[in-house]
Coordinates of C-alpha atoms and ligand atoms in Angstrom, one line a residue:
M523 CA 69.1 107.3 89.6
T524 CA 70.8 107.7 92.8
N525 CA 70.5 104.7 95.1
R526 CA 69.9 106.4 98.8
I527 CA 69.7 104.5 102.1
L528 CA 69.3 106.6 105.2
L529 CA 70.4 105.1 108.6
E530 CA 67.9 106.9 111.0
G531 CA 68.7 108.2 114.6
G532 CA 71.6 106.1 115.6
R533 CA 74.6 107.0 117.8
I534 CA 77.6 107.6 115.6
V535 CA 80.5 106.0 117.1
G536 CA 83.5 108.9 117.3
G537 CA 80.5 111.5 116.9
P538 CA 78.8 113.4 119.5
D539 CA 76.2 112.0 122.0
V540 CA 73.1 112.7 120.1
A541 CA 70.9 110.8 117.6
C542 CA 72.4 111.2 114.1
D543 CA 71.4 110.1 110.6
L544 CA 73.9 108.8 108.1
L545 CA 73.2 109.1 104.2
I546 CA 74.4 106.5 102.0
E547 CA 74.4 107.5 98.0
D548 CA 75.5 104.8 95.7
G549 CA 77.4 102.7 98.1
V550 CA 79.2 105.8 99.5
I551 CA 78.8 107.9 102.6
A552 CA 77.3 111.0 101.6
A553 CA 76.4 112.8 104.7
V554 CA 76.4 112.3 108.7
G555 CA 74.5 114.6 110.9
P556 CA 71.3 115.2 112.9
S557 CA 68.2 115.1 110.7
I558 CA 69.5 114.6 107.3
A559 CA 66.8 115.3 104.5
A560 CA 66.5 112.8 101.9
A561 CA 64.0 112.5 99.8
G562 CA 63.3 108.9 98.2
A563 CA 65.6 107.3 100.4
E564 CA 65.1 103.7 101.8
R565 CA 64.9 104.4 105.7
I566 CA 66.4 102.1 108.3
D567 CA 65.7 102.7 112.0
A568 CA 69.0 102.8 113.9
R569 CA 67.4 104.2 117.0
G570 CA 68.9 102.8 120.1
M571 CA 71.9 101.4 118.0
L572 CA 75.4 102.1 117.5
V573 CA 76.4 103.2 113.8
A574 CA 79.9 102.1 113.3
P575 CA 82.6 101.2 110.5
G576 CA 83.1 97.8 109.7
F577 CA 86.2 96.0 111.2
V578 CA 89.0 95.1 109.0
D579 CA 90.6 91.7 109.6
T580 CA 94.2 91.9 108.1
H581 CA 95.4 88.3 108.2
R582 CA 93.0 85.3 108.0
H583 CA 93.5 81.8 106.5
L584 CA 89.9 81.4 105.0
W585 CA 90.5 78.0 103.8
Q586 CA 90.8 76.5 107.4
T587 CA 87.1 77.2 108.0
S588 CA 86.5 73.7 107.1
I589 CA 88.6 72.3 109.9
R590 CA 86.9 74.6 112.7
G591 CA 88.5 74.1 116.1
V592 CA 91.1 71.2 115.3
A593 CA 93.9 73.1 116.4
A594 CA 92.4 74.0 120.1
D595 CA 95.2 72.6 122.0
W596 CA 98.1 72.8 119.4
S597 CA 101.6 74.5 119.5
L598 CA 102.6 76.0 116.3
V599 CA 104.6 72.9 115.6
E600 CA 101.6 70.7 115.9
Y601 CA 99.7 73.1 113.9
I602 CA 102.3 73.0 111.0
R603 CA 102.6 69.2 111.2
F604 CA 98.9 68.2 111.3
I605 CA 97.2 71.1 109.3
R606 CA 99.7 72.2 106.6
L607 CA 101.4 68.6 106.0
G608 CA 98.0 66.8 106.9
Y609 CA 94.8 68.4 106.4
A610 CA 96.1 70.7 103.6
T611 CA 97.4 67.9 101.5
A612 CA 93.6 66.6 101.3
Y613 CA 91.8 69.9 100.3
R614 CA 89.9 69.6 96.8
P615 CA 89.2 72.7 95.0
E616 CA 85.5 72.5 96.2
D617 CA 86.9 72.6 99.7
V618 CA 88.7 75.6 99.3
W619 CA 85.6 77.3 97.7
I620 CA 83.2 76.4 100.6
A621 CA 85.9 77.1 103.3
N622 CA 86.4 80.5 101.8
H623 CA 82.9 81.2 101.4
V624 CA 81.7 80.1 104.9
G625 CA 84.7 82.1 106.4
A626 CA 83.7 85.2 104.6
L627 CA 79.9 85.0 105.6
E628 CA 81.2 84.4 109.1
A629 CA 83.4 87.3 109.2
L630 CA 80.6 89.5 107.7
D631 CA 78.1 88.1 110.5
A632 CA 80.6 89.1 113.1
G633 CA 80.9 92.7 111.5
I634 CA 84.1 92.3 109.6
T635 CA 83.5 94.0 106.4
T636 CA 87.3 93.7 104.9
V637 CA 89.1 90.6 105.1
C638 CA 92.9 89.7 103.9
D639 CA 92.6 86.0 102.8
Y640 CA 96.2 84.5 103.0
C641 CA 95.5 81.6 100.8
H642 CA 98.3 79.1 101.1
I643 CA 96.5 76.1 99.8
V644 CA 97.1 76.4 96.3
R645 CA 98.0 72.9 95.4
A646 CA 97.0 73.5 91.9
P647 CA 95.8 76.4 89.8
E648 CA 92.2 75.2 90.7
H649 CA 92.5 76.0 94.2
A650 CA 93.6 79.6 93.6
E651 CA 90.4 80.0 91.4
A652 CA 88.1 78.2 94.0
G653 CA 89.7 80.3 96.9
L654 CA 89.1 83.7 95.0
A655 CA 85.6 82.8 93.8
G656 CA 84.3 81.7 97.3
L657 CA 85.7 84.9 98.9
D658 CA 84.1 87.0 96.0
A659 CA 80.9 85.1 96.2
A660 CA 80.3 86.1 99.9
G661 CA 80.1 90.1 99.3
I662 CA 82.7 91.1 101.5
R663 CA 85.6 93.5 100.8
G664 CA 88.8 91.8 100.7
Q665 CA 92.3 91.0 99.5
F666 CA 93.0 87.4 98.1
Y667 CA 96.6 86.9 98.6
Y668 CA 97.8 84.1 96.4
G669 CA 100.0 81.8 98.4
F670 CA 103.2 80.5 96.9
Y671 CA 103.7 77.9 100.0
D672 CA 104.1 74.7 98.2
V673 CA 101.7 72.3 99.8
P674 CA 103.1 68.9 99.9
T675 CA 101.0 67.1 97.7
E676 CA 101.9 63.6 96.1
P677 CA 102.3 63.7 93.0
P678 CA 102.9 67.6 93.1
H679 CA 101.0 69.6 90.5
F680 CA 103.7 72.5 90.3
T681 CA 107.1 70.4 89.9
S682 CA 109.3 73.5 90.0
H683 CA 109.4 76.7 91.9
A684 CA 109.6 78.4 88.5
G685 CA 106.4 76.7 87.5
R686 CA 104.4 77.9 90.4
V687 CA 105.8 81.6 89.7
A688 CA 104.8 81.4 86.1
H689 CA 101.2 80.0 87.3
A690 CA 100.8 83.0 89.8
R691 CA 102.1 85.6 87.2
D692 CA 99.4 84.3 84.8
F693 CA 96.7 84.1 87.5
L694 CA 97.3 87.3 89.3
G695 CA 97.9 89.1 85.9
R696 CA 94.8 88.4 84.8
E697 CA 92.8 88.9 87.8
A698 CA 94.4 92.4 88.5
R699 CA 93.5 93.5 84.9
A700 CA 90.2 92.2 85.5
R701 CA 89.8 94.3 88.9
P702 CA 90.2 98.0 88.8
A703 CA 91.6 99.6 91.7
S704 CA 88.2 100.4 93.3
A705 CA 87.1 96.5 93.1
R706 CA 85.5 95.2 96.1
V707 CA 88.0 92.3 96.1
G708 CA 91.7 92.7 95.0
V709 CA 94.6 90.6 94.5
G710 CA 98.0 90.3 96.2
V711 CA 100.9 88.0 96.8
A712 CA 101.7 85.8 100.0
L713 CA 105.2 84.9 100.0
T714 CA 106.3 81.3 100.9
E715 CA 107.8 81.4 104.6
F716 CA 110.9 83.1 104.2
G717 CA 113.6 80.9 105.0
L718 CA 112.0 77.7 103.6
V719 CA 113.0 78.7 100.1
P720 CA 116.1 80.0 99.0
I721 CA 116.2 83.9 98.9
E722 CA 116.5 83.7 95.1
A723 CA 113.1 82.3 95.1
T724 CA 111.7 84.7 97.7
A725 CA 112.9 87.7 95.3
A726 CA 111.2 85.9 92.2
E727 CA 108.0 85.8 94.2
I728 CA 108.4 89.5 95.4
A729 CA 109.1 90.6 91.8
V730 CA 105.8 88.9 90.7
A731 CA 103.8 91.6 93.1
R732 CA 106.2 94.2 92.0
D733 CA 105.8 93.8 88.3
L734 CA 102.0 93.6 88.5
D735 CA 102.0 96.4 91.2
L736 CA 100.3 94.3 93.8
P737 CA 100.6 94.3 97.8
I738 CA 102.6 91.5 99.5
T739 CA 102.0 89.9 102.7
M740 CA 104.1 87.2 104.6
H741 CA 104.6 85.4 108.0
M742 CA 107.4 87.0 109.5
G743 CA 109.5 86.8 112.9
T744 CA 108.4 83.1 113.8
L745 CA 109.7 79.7 113.6
S746 CA 111.4 79.8 110.5
T747 CA 112.0 83.7 110.1
P748 CA 113.3 84.9 113.4
D749 CA 115.6 87.5 111.7
G750 CA 113.6 87.7 108.5
V751 CA 113.3 91.5 108.3
S752 CA 117.2 91.8 108.3
R753 CA 117.6 89.1 105.8
L754 CA 115.1 90.7 103.3
D755 CA 116.7 94.2 104.1
K756 CA 120.0 92.5 103.2
A757 CA 118.8 91.1 100.0
G758 CA 117.3 94.9 99.2
L759 CA 113.9 93.3 99.1
L760 CA 112.3 95.1 102.1
G761 CA 109.9 97.9 100.9
P762 CA 106.5 99.6 100.9
R763 CA 103.2 97.7 100.3
M764 CA 104.6 94.7 102.4
L765 CA 102.1 93.4 105.3
H766 CA 104.3 91.5 107.9
V767 CA 102.4 89.2 109.9
H768 CA 103.3 88.5 113.6
C769 CA 106.7 89.7 113.8
N770 CA 107.2 88.1 117.5
A771 CA 110.7 87.1 117.1
S772 CA 111.7 90.6 115.4
S773 CA 114.0 93.0 117.1
D774 CA 112.9 96.3 117.9
E775 CA 115.5 97.3 115.4
E776 CA 113.8 95.1 112.9
L777 CA 110.3 96.8 113.8
R778 CA 111.8 100.2 113.1
R779 CA 113.3 99.0 109.7
I780 CA 109.7 97.8 108.9
A781 CA 108.2 101.3 109.6
D782 CA 111.1 103.1 107.8
S783 CA 110.5 100.8 104.6
G784 CA 106.8 102.0 104.4
G785 CA 105.8 98.2 105.5
T786 CA 102.8 97.4 108.0
I787 CA 102.3 94.6 110.5
S788 CA 99.2 92.4 111.3
I789 CA 99.3 91.0 115.0
T790 CA 97.2 87.6 115.4
P791 CA 97.1 87.7 119.2
E792 CA 95.0 84.5 119.9
T793 CA 97.4 82.2 117.9
E794 CA 100.6 84.2 118.9
L795 CA 99.8 83.6 122.7
Q796 CA 98.8 80.1 122.3
M797 CA 101.1 78.7 119.9
G798 CA 104.4 79.5 121.5
M799 CA 105.4 82.5 119.0
G800 CA 106.0 84.9 121.6
F801 CA 104.1 88.0 123.0
P802 CA 102.1 90.1 120.6
V803 CA 104.2 93.2 119.5
T804 CA 101.5 95.7 120.0
N805 CA 103.7 97.7 122.5
R806 CA 106.9 97.4 120.5
A807 CA 105.2 98.1 117.2
L808 CA 103.8 101.4 118.6
A809 CA 107.2 102.5 120.1
A810 CA 109.0 101.6 116.7
G811 CA 106.4 103.9 114.8
L812 CA 104.2 101.0 113.4
R813 CA 100.1 101.3 113.8
P814 CA 99.1 97.7 115.1
T815 CA 96.4 96.0 113.2
F816 CA 94.9 92.7 114.1
G817 CA 94.1 89.4 112.2
I818 CA 92.1 86.5 113.3
D819 CA 94.4 84.1 111.6
I820 CA 92.5 80.6 112.0
V821 CA 89.0 79.4 112.9
S822 CA 90.8 76.1 112.7
D823 CA 91.4 77.1 116.4
Y824 CA 89.1 79.8 117.7
S825 CA 86.2 82.2 117.0
G826 CA 86.3 84.3 113.7
D827 CA 85.2 87.5 115.3
M828 CA 87.3 90.8 116.0
F829 CA 85.7 91.3 119.5
A830 CA 88.1 88.6 121.0
Q831 CA 91.0 89.6 119.3
M832 CA 90.8 93.4 120.3
R833 CA 90.2 92.2 123.9
I834 CA 92.9 89.7 123.9
A835 CA 95.3 92.2 122.4
L836 CA 94.4 95.1 124.5
Q837 CA 94.6 93.1 127.9
T838 CA 97.9 91.4 127.1
A839 CA 99.6 94.8 125.9
R840 CA 98.4 96.3 129.1
A841 CA 99.7 93.5 131.0
I842 CA 103.1 93.9 129.6
D843 CA 103.1 97.6 130.3
N844 CA 101.9 96.9 133.8
Q845 CA 104.7 94.5 134.5
K846 CA 107.3 96.8 133.8
V847 CA 105.9 98.9 136.6
L848 CA 105.5 96.3 138.9
D849 CA 109.1 95.0 138.4
E850 CA 110.0 98.4 139.7
G851 CA 108.2 97.5 142.8
R852 CA 105.4 99.9 142.2
M853 CA 101.8 99.9 141.3
P854 CA 100.8 101.1 137.7
P855 CA 99.2 104.4 138.7
E856 CA 97.4 104.8 135.2
I857 CA 96.6 102.4 132.1
E858 CA 98.5 103.8 129.1
L859 CA 96.9 101.9 126.2
K860 CA 93.3 102.9 125.8
V861 CA 90.1 101.1 124.4
A862 CA 90.0 103.7 121.6
D863 CA 93.6 102.6 120.6
A864 CA 92.5 99.1 120.3
Y865 CA 89.3 100.0 118.4
R866 CA 91.3 102.1 115.8
F867 CA 93.8 99.3 115.4
A868 CA 90.8 97.1 114.5
T869 CA 89.3 99.5 112.0
L870 CA 91.1 102.4 110.3
D871 CA 94.7 101.3 111.1
G872 CA 93.9 97.8 109.5
A873 CA 92.3 99.7 106.5
E874 CA 95.6 102.0 106.1
A875 CA 97.9 98.9 106.5
I876 CA 96.3 97.4 103.5
G877 CA 96.2 100.5 101.3
L878 CA 92.5 101.1 102.0
G879 CA 92.6 104.0 104.1
A880 CA 90.8 106.3 101.8
V881 CA 88.4 103.3 101.1
T882 CA 87.2 102.1 104.5
G883 CA 88.1 101.9 108.2
S884 CA 86.0 105.0 109.3
L885 CA 82.6 106.6 108.8
A886 CA 84.1 109.6 106.7
V887 CA 82.1 111.2 104.2
G888 CA 83.3 109.9 100.9
K889 CA 84.4 106.5 101.9
Q890 CA 82.8 103.5 100.9
A891 CA 79.6 102.4 103.2
D892 CA 81.1 99.7 105.0
I893 CA 79.0 100.1 108.2
L894 CA 77.5 98.1 111.1
L895 CA 74.5 98.6 113.2
I896 CA 75.6 97.5 116.8
R897 CA 72.6 96.6 119.0
Q898 CA 72.7 97.9 122.5
D899 CA 69.7 96.2 124.1
G900 CA 70.9 92.8 125.4
I901 CA 70.9 92.0 129.1
H902 CA 74.6 92.2 128.8
H903 CA 74.3 96.0 128.0
A904 CA 71.9 96.9 131.0
P905 CA 72.7 99.4 132.0
R906 CA 74.4 100.9 128.9
T907 CA 78.1 101.5 128.9
A908 CA 78.7 105.3 128.8
D909 CA 81.5 105.3 126.2
P910 CA 80.3 103.5 122.9
V911 CA 84.0 102.6 122.2
A912 CA 84.2 100.9 125.5
S913 CA 80.9 99.0 124.9
I914 CA 82.2 97.9 121.4
V915 CA 85.7 96.5 122.6
L916 CA 85.0 95.5 126.0
Q917 CA 81.3 94.5 126.4
S918 CA 79.9 93.6 123.0
R919 CA 79.6 90.3 121.1
P920 CA 79.1 89.1 117.5
S921 CA 75.5 88.6 118.1
D922 CA 74.8 92.3 119.0
I923 CA 75.8 93.1 115.1
D924 CA 72.1 93.9 113.8
S925 CA 73.3 95.0 110.2
V926 CA 76.4 95.3 108.0
F927 CA 76.8 97.0 104.9
V928 CA 79.5 96.5 102.4
G929 CA 79.7 99.4 100.0
G930 CA 76.2 100.2 100.9
V931 CA 74.8 96.7 100.1
A932 CA 72.9 95.1 103.2
R933 CA 74.8 91.9 103.8
K934 CA 73.0 91.4 107.3
R935 CA 69.9 92.8 108.2
N936 CA 67.9 92.3 111.6
G937 CA 70.6 90.0 112.9
R938 CA 70.3 87.6 110.0
L939 CA 72.9 87.6 106.7
V940 CA 70.6 88.1 103.6
D941 CA 70.7 87.1 100.2
V942 CA 72.4 83.5 101.1
D943 CA 71.0 80.1 101.6
L944 CA 72.6 79.4 104.9
E945 CA 71.2 75.8 105.0
A946 CA 72.8 74.9 101.7
V947 CA 75.9 76.6 102.6
G948 CA 75.8 74.6 105.9
R949 CA 75.3 71.3 104.2
R950 CA 78.2 71.9 101.6
A951 CA 80.8 73.0 104.5
H952 CA 79.6 69.8 106.4
A953 CA 80.4 67.6 103.6
S954 CA 83.6 69.1 103.0
A955 CA 84.6 68.7 106.5
D956 CA 83.6 65.2 106.3
H957 CA 85.8 64.5 103.5
L958 CA 88.9 66.2 105.0
S959 CA 88.3 64.5 108.2
A960 CA 88.1 60.9 106.6
A961 CA 91.2 61.9 104.4
F962 CA 93.3 62.9 107.3
D963 CA 94.9 59.8 108.5
E964 CA 96.1 58.9 104.9
A965 CA 97.4 62.3 104.1
M966 CA 99.5 62.3 107.2
A967 CA 100.9 59.1 106.5
R968 CA 101.7 59.8 102.9
T969 CA 103.2 63.3 103.8
E970 CA 105.3 62.0 106.7
A971 CA 106.6 59.3 104.3
T972 CA 107.8 61.9 101.8
A973 CA 108.6 64.4 104.2
T974 CA 112.1 64.9 102.7
R975 CA 110.7 66.4 99.6
S976 CA 109.3 69.2 101.6
T977 CA 111.5 71.7 103.3
Y978 CA 108.8 72.8 105.5
A979 CA 108.2 69.0 106.7
S980 CA 112.1 68.3 107.3
E981 CA 111.9 71.8 109.4
V982 CA 109.1 70.2 111.4
A983 CA 110.5 66.7 111.6
R984 CA 113.8 68.7 113.1
A985 CA 111.5 70.6 115.7
T986 CA 109.6 67.7 116.8
R987 CA 112.9 65.4 117.2
R988 CA 113.4 64.6 120.9
Ligands
ZN494 ZN1 99.0 83.1 109.1

């Protein structure tokens, strides 16, 4: 029997300015229009609300949910030193599970229905299992990217790069076989920061993805990889299904090469601006023929919603455009980048960048019903903004998200996450945070004493030398 849900009388974002219905059948958007007859459907009153596609977060390290806010005042160098050489070395599998679970729930609560989890906390096989399970259990759509990065654990679980590659091949092969292309959560490969391992090691990591037909993502054009795109290209390793994250230090020519290779990019506006990574490449990416997409990156620093990232990215990109005109001694006569651009980067462009353009990212008939109902009755919406997209991008907040559906399954209704014991989840999250906080000093001392073992640690030591 067909499972039918009818969202009644909402304003479809991107549609005409009239009340519309949206019919979901077996998790798929079946029809959008005024007065849809849907006998036997569960009816949900969407009157007065915006009906919108869920946001797509193309880059987040969910494991850092348990150390919320620690990086508030940190540069990238401090972040790497204290988190990746400190906190990370104290994570147990259960810490990864609860962090990924809470992070995914937080994303859902804020209207993110698809998240790319860059899980570079795989200290041992159990950490990978826990990360994927915690993500999956939240009910969000997502891609779990197995991180090859060698967390400097003493004693190390993986004693060689070849050993880690063998584990990744085994783990990802098993998961890929168990998950058809249509599965809600898929798997992929997150490369070790390019330059921290020899090019042969990067090639071996890429080979795992290529052999298993999986997507690849990696940090690119930052601290350790300013010319990473060129180096990948020279080694014949640049190609499609590669999601390049950040790219602040990549040249315009390198951005064009990503576009030409069929690769895509993820911009994480808030970390990039704060941590000294350079300006977000929104404008340069567009000029190079790439579609920008957004990642929240780390709630170890700031909030886990897409509203903040859309605003920061849009206004920063506008400032960059405006400054060029101001430098010519003129006033910018108009604004080039529109709210509709930022909205598309955060939805459809995100979905397309990770190969899910036919699955999610818009309200097209035939796509999975990854849908938000967004309230418009808060005092901050009085009087209401005429353009729904402007309202979402510049005026709305996570607390405006009334309902969230993923593949037609309600994950949030009437402003509350459903089918989850939030108190129990909160208790586990706090217990994990207490462990990590208590373990931090010892973890830091241990890692710095053995810094020479980790290329990353020696890199940080060099960067922080005065
Ligand atoms: Zn990142």
